[in-house]
Amino acid sequence: LPVLFKEELKDEEAQEGASVALSCELTKGAPVQWKIGPKVLKASDKYHMRQSGTTAELVIRDLEVKDA
């Protein structure tokens, strides 16, 4: 069976310079690839990704307009 979103991303609002956490839940464990548009995000000081079982989370630090 394909992996589906059990709980999809929700829109979040935050101020420039702040941090935001985005999370989703899948129907079964599978690797998650985070993107902004066509750009695949890589773990760095700005982007922190973690995954536990079927839940994946992305934290974006020091938000900028281009992170929308």
Tab-separated table of N, CA and C in Angstrom:
chain	number	residue	atom	x	y	z
A	1	LEU	N	0.840	-1.199	0.000
A	1	LEU	CA	0.000	0.000	0.000
A	1	LEU	C	0.874	1.248	0.000
A	2	PRO	N	0.429	2.302	-0.691
A	2	PRO	CA	1.211	3.545	-0.724
A	2	PRO	C	1.167	4.268	0.626
A	3	VAL	N	2.169	5.094	0.845
A	3	VAL	CA	2.199	5.926	2.049
A	3	VAL	C	1.328	7.150	1.788
A	4	LEU	N	0.429	7.452	2.706
A	4	LEU	CA	-0.464	8.603	2.588
A	4	LEU	C	-0.317	9.491	3.814
A	5	PHE	N	-0.785	10.731	3.686
A	5	PHE	CA	-0.801	11.624	4.833
A	5	PHE	C	-1.994	11.292	5.710
A	6	LYS	N	-1.731	10.961	6.969
A	6	LYS	CA	-2.790	10.745	7.949
A	6	LYS	C	-3.195	12.098	8.521
A	7	GLU	N	-2.191	12.948	8.743
A	7	GLU	CA	-2.425	14.330	9.177
A	7	GLU	C	-1.502	15.218	8.352
A	8	GLU	N	-2.097	16.098	7.526
A	8	GLU	CA	-1.308	16.941	6.641
A	8	GLU	C	-0.780	18.172	7.364
A	9	LEU	N	0.126	18.867	6.687
A	9	LEU	CA	0.671	20.113	7.227
A	9	LEU	C	-0.436	21.132	7.428
A	10	LYS	N	-0.299	21.927	8.462
A	10	LYS	CA	-1.243	23.021	8.715
A	10	LYS	C	-0.522	24.335	8.474
A	11	ASP	N	-1.247	25.331	7.973
A	11	ASP	CA	-0.655	26.651	7.785
A	11	ASP	C	-0.242	27.217	9.143
A	12	GLU	N	0.912	27.830	9.172
A	12	GLU	CA	1.425	28.457	10.387
A	12	GLU	C	1.806	29.895	10.060
A	13	GLU	N	1.594	30.786	11.003
A	13	GLU	CA	2.022	32.172	10.850
A	13	GLU	C	3.061	32.475	11.910
A	14	ALA	N	4.097	33.216	11.508
A	14	ALA	CA	5.160	33.584	12.439
A	14	ALA	C	5.813	34.871	11.947
A	15	GLN	N	6.492	35.546	12.840
A	15	GLN	CA	7.181	36.797	12.520
A	15	GLN	C	8.551	36.492	11.897
A	16	GLU	N	9.022	37.418	11.057
A	16	GLU	CA	10.381	37.306	10.526
A	16	GLU	C	11.349	37.223	11.694
A	17	GLY	N	12.363	36.378	11.557
A	17	GLY	CA	13.362	36.208	12.606
A	17	GLY	C	12.993	35.154	13.639
A	18	ALA	N	11.720	34.752	13.677
A	18	ALA	CA	11.269	33.746	14.647
A	18	ALA	C	11.531	32.343	14.091
A	19	SER	N	11.086	31.336	14.825
A	19	SER	CA	11.166	29.944	14.387
A	19	SER	C	9.761	29.382	14.272
A	20	VAL	N	9.615	28.359	13.440
A	20	VAL	CA	8.323	27.696	13.297
A	20	VAL	C	8.569	26.198	13.145
A	21	ALA	N	7.660	25.392	13.688
A	21	ALA	CA	7.739	23.941	13.563
A	21	ALA	C	6.557	23.452	12.735
A	22	LEU	N	6.844	22.667	11.699
A	22	LEU	CA	5.819	22.070	10.846
A	22	LEU	C	5.895	20.564	11.017
A	23	SER	N	4.743	19.905	11.099
A	23	SER	CA	4.773	18.456	11.242
A	23	SER	C	3.650	17.814	10.447
A	24	CYS	N	3.854	16.550	10.114
A	24	CYS	CA	2.829	15.777	9.420
A	24	CYS	C	2.900	14.346	9.934
A	25	GLU	N	1.812	13.629	9.745
A	25	GLU	CA	1.767	12.229	10.153
A	25	GLU	C	1.411	11.380	8.941
A	26	LEU	N	2.128	10.285	8.772
A	26	LEU	CA	1.930	9.384	7.644
A	26	LEU	C	1.183	8.131	8.084
A	27	THR	N	0.631	7.400	7.118
A	27	THR	CA	-0.091	6.166	7.447
A	27	THR	C	0.853	5.042	7.841
A	28	LYS	N	2.134	5.132	7.401
A	28	LYS	CA	3.155	4.173	7.830
A	28	LYS	C	4.515	4.841	7.706
A	29	GLY	N	5.511	4.304	8.397
A	29	GLY	CA	6.839	4.901	8.378
A	29	GLY	C	7.456	4.898	6.990
A	30	ALA	N	7.978	6.034	6.569
A	30	ALA	CA	8.654	6.175	5.280
A	30	ALA	C	9.506	7.438	5.346
A	31	PRO	N	10.608	7.485	4.584
A	31	PRO	CA	11.433	8.693	4.581
A	31	PRO	C	10.646	9.890	4.042
A	32	VAL	N	10.857	11.053	4.649
A	32	VAL	CA	10.182	12.282	4.224
A	32	VAL	C	11.234	13.247	3.679
A	33	GLN	N	10.922	13.864	2.557
A	33	GLN	CA	11.806	14.861	1.947
A	33	GLN	C	11.074	16.201	2.006
A	34	TRP	N	11.674	17.183	2.667
A	34	TRP	CA	11.072	18.503	2.815
A	34	TRP	C	11.555	19.411	1.689
A	35	LYS	N	10.622	20.207	1.126
A	35	LYS	CA	10.955	21.104	0.017
A	35	LYS	C	10.299	22.456	0.221
A	36	ILE	N	10.934	23.479	-0.348
A	36	ILE	CA	10.291	24.783	-0.540
A	36	ILE	C	10.303	24.971	-2.045
A	37	GLY	N	9.115	24.871	-2.668
A	37	GLY	CA	9.050	24.873	-4.122
A	37	GLY	C	9.816	23.663	-4.625
A	38	PRO	N	10.662	23.831	-5.641
A	38	PRO	CA	11.427	22.691	-6.163
A	38	PRO	C	12.694	22.388	-5.354
A	39	LYS	N	13.056	23.278	-4.416
A	39	LYS	CA	14.309	23.138	-3.663
A	39	LYS	C	14.150	22.147	-2.512
A	40	VAL	N	14.989	21.105	-2.512
A	40	VAL	CA	15.009	20.129	-1.420
A	40	VAL	C	15.820	20.722	-0.278
A	41	LEU	N	15.239	20.726	0.921
A	41	LEU	CA	15.919	21.289	2.086
A	41	LEU	C	16.885	20.283	2.679
A	42	LYS	N	18.015	20.772	3.122
A	42	LYS	CA	19.024	19.951	3.783
A	42	LYS	C	19.186	20.448	5.214
A	43	ALA	N	19.467	19.539	6.124
A	43	ALA	CA	19.658	19.908	7.527
A	43	ALA	C	20.803	20.913	7.652
A	44	SER	N	20.569	21.963	8.435
A	44	SER	CA	21.563	23.021	8.633
A	44	SER	C	21.205	23.765	9.909
A	45	ASP	N	21.898	24.893	10.156
A	45	ASP	CA	21.542	25.728	11.304
A	45	ASP	C	20.132	26.274	11.148
A	46	LYS	N	19.688	26.486	9.918
A	46	LYS	CA	18.368	27.060	9.638
A	46	LYS	C	17.267	25.992	9.640
A	47	TYR	N	17.545	24.834	9.053
A	47	TYR	CA	16.542	23.774	8.902
A	47	TYR	C	16.919	22.560	9.740
A	48	HIS	N	16.007	22.147	10.621
A	48	HIS	CA	16.233	20.970	11.449
A	48	HIS	C	15.092	19.995	11.194
A	49	MET	N	15.429	18.792	10.748
A	49	MET	CA	14.417	17.781	10.469
A	49	MET	C	14.572	16.622	11.441
A	50	ARG	N	13.439	16.056	11.834
A	50	ARG	CA	13.484	14.836	12.632
A	50	ARG	C	12.257	14.008	12.294
A	51	GLN	N	12.406	12.708	12.492
A	51	GLN	CA	11.306	11.804	12.190
A	51	GLN	C	11.297	10.701	13.226
A	52	SER	N	10.116	10.432	13.747
A	52	SER	CA	9.934	9.368	14.724
A	52	SER	C	8.732	8.543	14.274
A	53	GLY	N	9.000	7.344	13.797
A	53	GLY	CA	7.912	6.492	13.321
A	53	GLY	C	7.182	7.118	12.158
A	54	THR	N	5.910	7.411	12.355
A	54	THR	CA	5.092	7.958	11.268
A	54	THR	C	4.969	9.479	11.319
A	55	THR	N	5.627	10.127	12.272
A	55	THR	CA	5.549	11.589	12.395
A	55	THR	C	6.863	12.223	11.956
A	56	ALA	N	6.757	13.231	11.075
A	56	ALA	CA	7.929	13.964	10.600
A	56	ALA	C	7.766	15.429	10.973
A	57	GLU	N	8.876	16.059	11.352
A	57	GLU	CA	8.828	17.465	11.766
A	57	GLU	C	9.969	18.241	11.116
A	58	LEU	N	9.665	19.460	10.722
A	58	LEU	CA	10.642	20.403	10.182
A	58	LEU	C	10.581	21.660	11.026
A	59	VAL	N	11.733	22.090	11.546
A	59	VAL	CA	11.818	23.360	12.263
A	59	VAL	C	12.633	24.309	11.400
A	60	ILE	N	12.064	25.485	11.120
A	60	ILE	CA	12.760	26.522	10.355
A	60	ILE	C	13.084	27.651	11.326
A	61	ARG	N	14.366	27.974	11.440
A	61	ARG	CA	14.803	29.025	12.353
A	61	ARG	C	15.076	30.303	11.563
A	62	ASP	N	15.061	31.430	12.251
A	62	ASP	CA	15.377	32.726	11.647
A	62	ASP	C	14.588	32.919	10.348
A	63	LEU	N	13.268	32.891	10.467
A	63	LEU	CA	12.384	32.965	9.298
A	63	LEU	C	12.619	34.212	8.462
A	64	GLU	N	12.523	34.023	7.152
A	64	GLU	CA	12.596	35.099	6.178
A	64	GLU	C	11.375	35.011	5.281
A	65	VAL	N	11.076	36.060	4.536
A	65	VAL	CA	9.933	36.080	3.638
A	65	VAL	C	10.002	34.924	2.648
A	66	LYS	N	11.207	34.585	2.165
A	66	LYS	CA	11.352	33.519	1.172
A	66	LYS	C	11.015	32.147	1.724
A	67	ASP	N	10.861	32.015	3.056
A	67	ASP	CA	10.483	30.738	3.654
A	67	ASP	C	8.981	30.488	3.590
A	68	ALA	N	8.226	31.439	3.115
A	68	ALA	CA	6.751	31.288	3.057
A	68	ALA	C	6.341	30.146	2.148
